[in-house]
């Protein structure tokens, strides 16, 4: 069974700091990769996704993620965080014919 | 306005009672899902359905049941057999194997 690991459970940053959240998965075949975000009191929503093509994916609100197949990783980045980025972030993976598997989530707090 | 609705937003249950959580979508998606969210554990799949009148168990189906009589609706029943039902429950839908769209969730508390 595939698994997804998010190594940072809690991250605290000051505004304007750079962000990188790690995501590693276990499945060796073709995968689709997603980052979701859950802002306080809001729906879980899609930040970005990778299916194929350019491994550097741009999402909403200035986020990007890089798929590194050799490292089984799909890390999320943002050059300069804002207080409004405070949220919980989830990495998710599916392979063809399988369901989404979610990581345990990373809670990000950005201090103003 | 397309989307997924879940009701109620908060639900309280006494021990030994069954409760049913509602999930409705008007996105014309074939697939629907139920997840349970617990702090530090991410989302865990309870049940999913890829077509009307068909559904499969996810990773943590014990103590839960579902039905899929209509494309738009996928209710989840939390039975008295579920030993630790207090959690946040999320419903989602998708075009098959594509990105999932989530509802606002139902927070269930057992008293």
PDB file of C-alpha atoms in Angstrom:
ATOM      1  CA  UNK A   1       0.000   0.000   0.000  1.00  0.00           C
ATOM      2  CA  UNK A   2       1.202   3.461  -0.753  1.00  0.00           C
ATOM      3  CA  UNK A   3       1.984   5.877   2.060  1.00  0.00           C
ATOM      4  CA  UNK A   4       2.647   9.607   2.277  1.00  0.00           C
ATOM      5  CA  UNK A   5       4.901  11.261   4.852  1.00  0.00           C
ATOM      6  CA  UNK A   6       4.945  14.875   5.853  1.00  0.00           C
ATOM      7  CA  UNK A   7       7.898  15.293   8.154  1.00  0.00           C
ATOM      8  CA  UNK A   8       7.058  18.697   9.583  1.00  0.00           C
ATOM      9  CA  UNK A   9       3.994  18.524  11.806  1.00  0.00           C
ATOM     10  CA  UNK A  10       4.165  22.116  13.023  1.00  0.00           C
ATOM     11  CA  UNK A  11       5.994  25.027  11.441  1.00  0.00           C
ATOM     12  CA  UNK A  12       6.181  28.558  12.802  1.00  0.00           C
ATOM     13  CA  UNK A  13       7.516  31.343  10.599  1.00  0.00           C
ATOM     14  CA  UNK A  14       7.613  35.098  10.622  1.00  0.00           C
ATOM     15  CA  UNK A  15       6.063  37.030   7.763  1.00  0.00           C
ATOM     16  CA  UNK A  16       8.318  37.303   4.684  1.00  0.00           C
ATOM     17  CA  UNK A  17      10.203  34.132   5.592  1.00  0.00           C
ATOM     18  CA  UNK A  18      10.557  31.430   2.965  1.00  0.00           C
ATOM     19  CA  UNK A  19       8.590  28.206   3.299  1.00  0.00           C
ATOM     20  CA  UNK A  20       9.350  24.653   2.304  1.00  0.00           C
ATOM     21  CA  UNK A  21       7.139  21.776   3.445  1.00  0.00           C
ATOM     22  CA  UNK A  22       8.356  18.266   2.792  1.00  0.00           C
ATOM     23  CA  UNK A  23       6.295  15.447   1.277  1.00  0.00           C
ATOM     24  CA  UNK A  24       7.558  11.966   0.449  1.00  0.00           C
ATOM     25  CA  UNK A  25       5.574   9.018  -0.851  1.00  0.00           C
ATOM     26  CA  UNK A  26       6.232   5.320  -1.115  1.00  0.00           C
ATOM     27  CA  UNK A  27       4.714   4.221  -4.426  1.00  0.00           C
ATOM     28  CA  UNK A  28       7.171   3.523  -7.242  1.00  0.00           C
ATOM     29  CA  UNK A  29       4.907   3.724 -10.284  1.00  0.00           C
ATOM     30  CA  UNK A  30       3.178   6.598 -12.049  1.00  0.00           C
ATOM     31  CA  UNK A  31       1.579   8.953  -9.565  1.00  0.00           C
ATOM     32  CA  UNK A  32      -0.596  12.037  -9.443  1.00  0.00           C
ATOM     33  CA  UNK A  33       0.379  14.473  -6.699  1.00  0.00           C
ATOM     34  CA  UNK A  34      -1.608  17.128  -4.881  1.00  0.00           C
ATOM     35  CA  UNK A  35      -1.257  19.746  -2.176  1.00  0.00           C
ATOM     36  CA  UNK A  36      -4.394  20.792  -0.347  1.00  0.00           C
ATOM     37  CA  UNK A  37      -4.801  23.587   2.185  1.00  0.00           C
ATOM     38  CA  UNK A  38      -7.298  23.993   5.016  1.00  0.00           C
ATOM     39  CA  UNK A  39      -7.570  27.570   6.262  1.00  0.00           C
ATOM     40  CA  UNK A  40      -9.153  28.009   9.688  1.00  0.00           C
ATOM     41  CA  UNK A  41     -12.903  27.486   9.408  1.00  0.00           C
ATOM     42  CA  UNK A  42     -12.818  26.863   5.669  1.00  0.00           C
ATOM     43  CA  UNK A  43     -13.150  23.957   3.251  1.00  0.00           C
ATOM     44  CA  UNK A  44     -10.164  21.871   2.288  1.00  0.00           C
ATOM     45  CA  UNK A  45      -9.148  23.271  -1.089  1.00  0.00           C
ATOM     46  CA  UNK A  46      -6.656  22.407  -3.798  1.00  0.00           C
ATOM     47  CA  UNK A  47      -3.438  24.437  -3.896  1.00  0.00           C
ATOM     48  CA  UNK A  48      -1.815  22.710  -6.836  1.00  0.00           C
ATOM     49  CA  UNK A  49      -1.494  19.377  -8.601  1.00  0.00           C
ATOM     50  CA  UNK A  50       0.958  17.452 -10.745  1.00  0.00           C
ATOM     51  CA  UNK A  51      -0.089  14.849 -13.292  1.00  0.00           C
ATOM     52  CA  UNK A  52       2.697  14.998 -15.889  1.00  0.00           C
ATOM     53  CA  UNK A  53       4.992  17.401 -17.734  1.00  0.00           C
ATOM     54  CA  UNK A  54       7.037  20.159 -16.104  1.00  0.00           C
ATOM     55  CA  UNK A  55       7.947  18.913 -12.617  1.00  0.00           C
ATOM     56  CA  UNK A  56       7.802  22.446 -11.233  1.00  0.00           C
ATOM     57  CA  UNK A  57       4.154  23.212 -10.660  1.00  0.00           C
ATOM     58  CA  UNK A  58       2.705  26.635  -9.888  1.00  0.00           C
ATOM     59  CA  UNK A  59      -0.404  26.920  -7.767  1.00  0.00           C
ATOM     60  CA  UNK A  60      -2.619  29.553  -6.251  1.00  0.00           C
ATOM     61  CA  UNK A  61      -1.467  32.303  -3.888  1.00  0.00           C
ATOM     62  CA  UNK A  62       2.181  32.124  -4.954  1.00  0.00           C
ATOM     63  CA  UNK A  63       2.753  28.507  -3.973  1.00  0.00           C
ATOM     64  CA  UNK A  64       4.766  26.084  -6.058  1.00  0.00           C
ATOM     65  CA  UNK A  65       5.883  22.484  -5.736  1.00  0.00           C
ATOM     66  CA  UNK A  66       8.612  20.428  -7.336  1.00  0.00           C
ATOM     67  CA  UNK A  67       8.216  16.765  -8.221  1.00  0.00           C
ATOM     68  CA  UNK A  68      11.525  14.905  -7.883  1.00  0.00           C
ATOM     69  CA  UNK A  69      10.863  11.369  -9.066  1.00  0.00           C
ATOM     70  CA  UNK A  70      14.222   9.982  -7.928  1.00  0.00           C
ATOM     71  CA  UNK A  71      13.565  11.175  -4.387  1.00  0.00           C
ATOM     72  CA  UNK A  72       9.832  10.299  -4.333  1.00  0.00           C
ATOM     73  CA  UNK A  73       9.240  13.849  -3.189  1.00  0.00           C
ATOM     74  CA  UNK A  74       6.812  16.663  -3.884  1.00  0.00           C
ATOM     75  CA  UNK A  75       7.835  19.537  -1.638  1.00  0.00           C
ATOM     76  CA  UNK A  76       5.752  22.683  -1.352  1.00  0.00           C
ATOM     77  CA  UNK A  77       7.443  26.089  -1.429  1.00  0.00           C
ATOM     78  CA  UNK A  78       6.633  29.767  -1.143  1.00  0.00           C
ATOM     79  CA  UNK A  79       9.337  32.465  -1.277  1.00  0.00           C
ATOM     80  CA  UNK A  80       7.676  34.841   1.189  1.00  0.00           C
ATOM     81  CA  UNK A  81       4.838  33.829   3.487  1.00  0.00           C
ATOM     82  CA  UNK A  82       2.081  36.071   4.772  1.00  0.00           C
ATOM     83  CA  UNK A  83       0.014  35.924   7.939  1.00  0.00           C
ATOM     84  CA  UNK A  84      -2.919  34.782   5.770  1.00  0.00           C
ATOM     85  CA  UNK A  85      -1.001  31.595   4.878  1.00  0.00           C
ATOM     86  CA  UNK A  86      -1.635  30.293   8.394  1.00  0.00           C
ATOM     87  CA  UNK A  87      -3.378  26.972   7.733  1.00  0.00           C
ATOM     88  CA  UNK A  88      -2.950  23.225   7.666  1.00  0.00           C
ATOM     89  CA  UNK A  89      -1.367  21.789   4.532  1.00  0.00           C
ATOM     90  CA  UNK A  90      -1.874  18.260   3.238  1.00  0.00           C
ATOM     91  CA  UNK A  91       0.069  16.384   0.615  1.00  0.00           C
ATOM     92  CA  UNK A  92      -1.827  13.634  -1.250  1.00  0.00           C
ATOM     93  CA  UNK A  93      -0.902  11.011  -3.812  1.00  0.00           C
ATOM     94  CA  UNK A  94      -2.773   8.635  -6.045  1.00  0.00           C
ATOM     95  CA  UNK A  95      -1.615   6.138  -8.605  1.00  0.00           C
ATOM     96  CA  UNK A  96      -3.672   5.056 -11.570  1.00  0.00           C
ATOM     97  CA  UNK A  97      -6.674   3.143 -10.372  1.00  0.00           C
ATOM     98  CA  UNK A  98      -6.177   3.935  -6.718  1.00  0.00           C
ATOM     99  CA  UNK A  99      -7.617   6.317  -4.200  1.00  0.00           C
ATOM    100  CA  UNK A 100      -5.966   9.405  -2.782  1.00  0.00           C
ATOM    101  CA  UNK A 101      -3.661   8.770   0.167  1.00  0.00           C
ATOM    102  CA  UNK A 102      -3.084  11.793   2.399  1.00  0.00           C
ATOM    103  CA  UNK A 103      -0.134  12.695   4.550  1.00  0.00           C
ATOM    104  CA  UNK A 104      -0.618  13.578   8.198  1.00  0.00           C
ATOM    105  CA  UNK A 105      -0.680  17.313   7.536  1.00  0.00           C
ATOM    106  CA  UNK A 106       1.536  20.240   8.518  1.00  0.00           C
ATOM    107  CA  UNK A 107       0.183  23.080  10.620  1.00  0.00           C
ATOM    108  CA  UNK A 108       1.767  26.365   9.567  1.00  0.00           C
ATOM    109  CA  UNK A 109       1.565  29.420  11.776  1.00  0.00           C
ATOM    110  CA  UNK A 110       2.831  32.705  10.386  1.00  0.00           C
ATOM    111  CA  UNK A 111       3.553  35.389  12.952  1.00  0.00           C
ATOM    112  CA  UNK A 112       2.764  38.957  11.861  1.00  0.00           C
TER     113      UNK A 112
ATOM    114  CA  UNK B   1     -23.732  27.689  -7.346  1.00  0.00           C
ATOM    115  CA  UNK B   2     -21.951  24.331  -7.625  1.00  0.00           C
ATOM    116  CA  UNK B   3     -20.437  22.573  -4.670  1.00  0.00           C
ATOM    117  CA  UNK B   4     -20.702  20.069  -1.878  1.00  0.00           C
ATOM    118  CA  UNK B   5     -22.898  20.555   1.157  1.00  0.00           C
ATOM    119  CA  UNK B   6     -22.692  18.644   4.406  1.00  0.00           C
ATOM    120  CA  UNK B   7     -25.137  18.734   7.247  1.00  0.00           C
ATOM    121  CA  UNK B   8     -25.284  19.212  10.098  1.00  0.00           C
ATOM    122  CA  UNK B   9     -22.191  21.291  10.849  1.00  0.00           C
ATOM    123  CA  UNK B  10     -22.083  20.025  14.442  1.00  0.00           C
ATOM    124  CA  UNK B  11     -23.595  16.803  15.730  1.00  0.00           C
ATOM    125  CA  UNK B  12     -23.765  15.379  19.210  1.00  0.00           C
ATOM    126  CA  UNK B  13     -24.441  11.735  19.825  1.00  0.00           C
ATOM    127  CA  UNK B  14     -25.047   9.720  22.906  1.00  0.00           C
ATOM    128  CA  UNK B  15     -23.214   6.449  23.298  1.00  0.00           C
ATOM    129  CA  UNK B  16     -25.102   3.588  21.657  1.00  0.00           C
ATOM    130  CA  UNK B  17     -26.867   5.742  19.078  1.00  0.00           C
ATOM    131  CA  UNK B  18     -26.530   5.615  15.327  1.00  0.00           C
ATOM    132  CA  UNK B  19     -26.276   8.952  13.524  1.00  0.00           C
ATOM    133  CA  UNK B  20     -26.368   9.819   9.840  1.00  0.00           C
ATOM    134  CA  UNK B  21     -24.289  12.557   8.231  1.00  0.00           C
ATOM    135  CA  UNK B  22     -25.564  14.072   5.012  1.00  0.00           C
ATOM    136  CA  UNK B  23     -23.489  14.842   1.914  1.00  0.00           C
ATOM    137  CA  UNK B  24     -24.923  16.301  -1.283  1.00  0.00           C
ATOM    138  CA  UNK B  25     -23.135  17.485  -4.424  1.00  0.00           C
ATOM    139  CA  UNK B  26     -24.363  19.263  -7.555  1.00  0.00           C
ATOM    140  CA  UNK B  27     -21.091  18.992  -9.481  1.00  0.00           C
ATOM    141  CA  UNK B  28     -22.305  15.993 -11.505  1.00  0.00           C
ATOM    142  CA  UNK B  29     -19.360  13.971 -10.188  1.00  0.00           C
ATOM    143  CA  UNK B  30     -19.562  10.196 -10.365  1.00  0.00           C
ATOM    144  CA  UNK B  31     -17.248   9.505  -7.444  1.00  0.00           C
ATOM    145  CA  UNK B  32     -17.877  10.427  -3.814  1.00  0.00           C
ATOM    146  CA  UNK B  33     -15.844   9.817  -0.682  1.00  0.00           C
ATOM    147  CA  UNK B  34     -16.010   9.985   3.088  1.00  0.00           C
ATOM    148  CA  UNK B  35     -12.959  10.806   5.181  1.00  0.00           C
ATOM    149  CA  UNK B  36     -12.312  11.088   8.859  1.00  0.00           C
ATOM    150  CA  UNK B  37      -9.889  13.775  10.048  1.00  0.00           C
ATOM    151  CA  UNK B  38      -8.138  13.469  13.403  1.00  0.00           C
ATOM    152  CA  UNK B  39      -5.358  15.792  14.624  1.00  0.00           C
ATOM    153  CA  UNK B  40      -1.946  14.670  13.352  1.00  0.00           C
ATOM    154  CA  UNK B  41      -3.364  11.795  11.292  1.00  0.00           C
ATOM    155  CA  UNK B  42      -4.413  13.584   8.149  1.00  0.00           C
ATOM    156  CA  UNK B  43      -7.456  12.300   6.311  1.00  0.00           C
ATOM    157  CA  UNK B  44      -8.309   8.626   6.403  1.00  0.00           C
ATOM    158  CA  UNK B  45     -10.697   7.109   3.880  1.00  0.00           C
ATOM    159  CA  UNK B  46     -13.831   5.516   5.314  1.00  0.00           C
ATOM    160  CA  UNK B  47     -15.869   4.612   2.221  1.00  0.00           C
ATOM    161  CA  UNK B  48     -15.987   5.601  -1.411  1.00  0.00           C
ATOM    162  CA  UNK B  49     -18.378   5.200  -4.298  1.00  0.00           C
ATOM    163  CA  UNK B  50     -17.521   5.468  -7.953  1.00  0.00           C
ATOM    164  CA  UNK B  51     -21.035   4.938  -9.270  1.00  0.00           C
ATOM    165  CA  UNK B  52     -24.624   4.866  -8.058  1.00  0.00           C
ATOM    166  CA  UNK B  53     -25.605   1.731  -6.128  1.00  0.00           C
ATOM    167  CA  UNK B  54     -21.983   0.716  -5.649  1.00  0.00           C
ATOM    168  CA  UNK B  55     -19.485   1.525  -2.904  1.00  0.00           C
ATOM    169  CA  UNK B  56     -16.294   0.113  -1.406  1.00  0.00           C
ATOM    170  CA  UNK B  57     -14.687   0.122   2.007  1.00  0.00           C
ATOM    171  CA  UNK B  58     -11.758   2.390   2.621  1.00  0.00           C
ATOM    172  CA  UNK B  59      -9.026   2.022   5.211  1.00  0.00           C
ATOM    173  CA  UNK B  60     -11.208   2.488   8.308  1.00  0.00           C
ATOM    174  CA  UNK B  61     -14.713   1.284   7.396  1.00  0.00           C
ATOM    175  CA  UNK B  62     -15.459  -0.635  10.604  1.00  0.00           C
ATOM    176  CA  UNK B  63     -18.390   0.881  12.482  1.00  0.00           C
ATOM    177  CA  UNK B  64     -19.595   2.909   9.487  1.00  0.00           C
ATOM    178  CA  UNK B  65     -22.099   2.310   6.697  1.00  0.00           C
ATOM    179  CA  UNK B  66     -23.058   4.195   3.536  1.00  0.00           C
ATOM    180  CA  UNK B  67     -25.563   4.148   0.697  1.00  0.00           C
ATOM    181  CA  UNK B  68     -25.495   5.606  -2.801  1.00  0.00           C
ATOM    182  CA  UNK B  69     -29.021   5.585  -4.167  1.00  0.00           C
ATOM    183  CA  UNK B  70     -28.623   8.844  -6.065  1.00  0.00           C
ATOM    184  CA  UNK B  71     -25.660  10.350  -7.874  1.00  0.00           C
ATOM    185  CA  UNK B  72     -25.945  13.547  -5.827  1.00  0.00           C
ATOM    186  CA  UNK B  73     -26.108  11.984  -2.377  1.00  0.00           C
ATOM    187  CA  UNK B  74     -23.767   9.834  -0.261  1.00  0.00           C
ATOM    188  CA  UNK B  75     -24.927   9.687   3.379  1.00  0.00           C
ATOM    189  CA  UNK B  76     -22.686   8.192   6.067  1.00  0.00           C
ATOM    190  CA  UNK B  77     -24.068   6.414   9.129  1.00  0.00           C
ATOM    191  CA  UNK B  78     -21.876   6.211  12.188  1.00  0.00           C
ATOM    192  CA  UNK B  79     -23.082   3.177  14.081  1.00  0.00           C
ATOM    193  CA  UNK B  80     -22.803   2.271  17.738  1.00  0.00           C
ATOM    194  CA  UNK B  81     -20.125  -0.242  16.699  1.00  0.00           C
ATOM    195  CA  UNK B  82     -17.679   2.596  15.992  1.00  0.00           C
ATOM    196  CA  UNK B  83     -15.638   2.725  19.184  1.00  0.00           C
ATOM    197  CA  UNK B  84     -14.160   6.193  18.833  1.00  0.00           C
ATOM    198  CA  UNK B  85     -16.493   8.232  16.633  1.00  0.00           C
ATOM    199  CA  UNK B  86     -15.612  11.731  17.868  1.00  0.00           C
ATOM    200  CA  UNK B  87     -13.916  13.339  14.855  1.00  0.00           C
ATOM    201  CA  UNK B  88     -14.282  15.731  11.953  1.00  0.00           C
ATOM    202  CA  UNK B  89     -15.908  14.071   8.929  1.00  0.00           C
ATOM    203  CA  UNK B  90     -15.276  15.304   5.408  1.00  0.00           C
ATOM    204  CA  UNK B  91     -17.143  14.382   2.262  1.00  0.00           C
ATOM    205  CA  UNK B  92     -15.598  14.814  -1.177  1.00  0.00           C
ATOM    206  CA  UNK B  93     -16.447  14.199  -4.792  1.00  0.00           C
ATOM    207  CA  UNK B  94     -14.471  13.953  -8.003  1.00  0.00           C
ATOM    208  CA  UNK B  95     -14.381  13.021 -11.601  1.00  0.00           C
ATOM    209  CA  UNK B  96     -12.912   9.558 -11.329  1.00  0.00           C
ATOM    210  CA  UNK B  97      -9.326   9.551  -9.979  1.00  0.00           C
ATOM    211  CA  UNK B  98      -8.956  13.287 -10.464  1.00  0.00           C
ATOM    212  CA  UNK B  99      -8.715  16.074  -7.908  1.00  0.00           C
ATOM    213  CA  UNK B 100     -11.283  15.868  -5.154  1.00  0.00           C
ATOM    214  CA  UNK B 101     -13.552  18.692  -4.049  1.00  0.00           C
ATOM    215  CA  UNK B 102     -14.415  18.828  -0.382  1.00  0.00           C
ATOM    216  CA  UNK B 103     -17.415  19.855   1.647  1.00  0.00           C
ATOM    217  CA  UNK B 104     -17.254  21.990   4.808  1.00  0.00           C
ATOM    218  CA  UNK B 105     -17.311  19.005   7.151  1.00  0.00           C
ATOM    219  CA  UNK B 106     -19.352  17.757  10.103  1.00  0.00           C
ATOM    220  CA  UNK B 107     -17.900  17.712  13.595  1.00  0.00           C
ATOM    221  CA  UNK B 108     -19.279  14.764  15.528  1.00  0.00           C
ATOM    222  CA  UNK B 109     -18.961  14.598  19.289  1.00  0.00           C
ATOM    223  CA  UNK B 110     -19.991  11.650  21.404  1.00  0.00           C
ATOM    224  CA  UNK B 111     -21.312  12.657  24.807  1.00  0.00           C
TER     225      UNK B 111
END
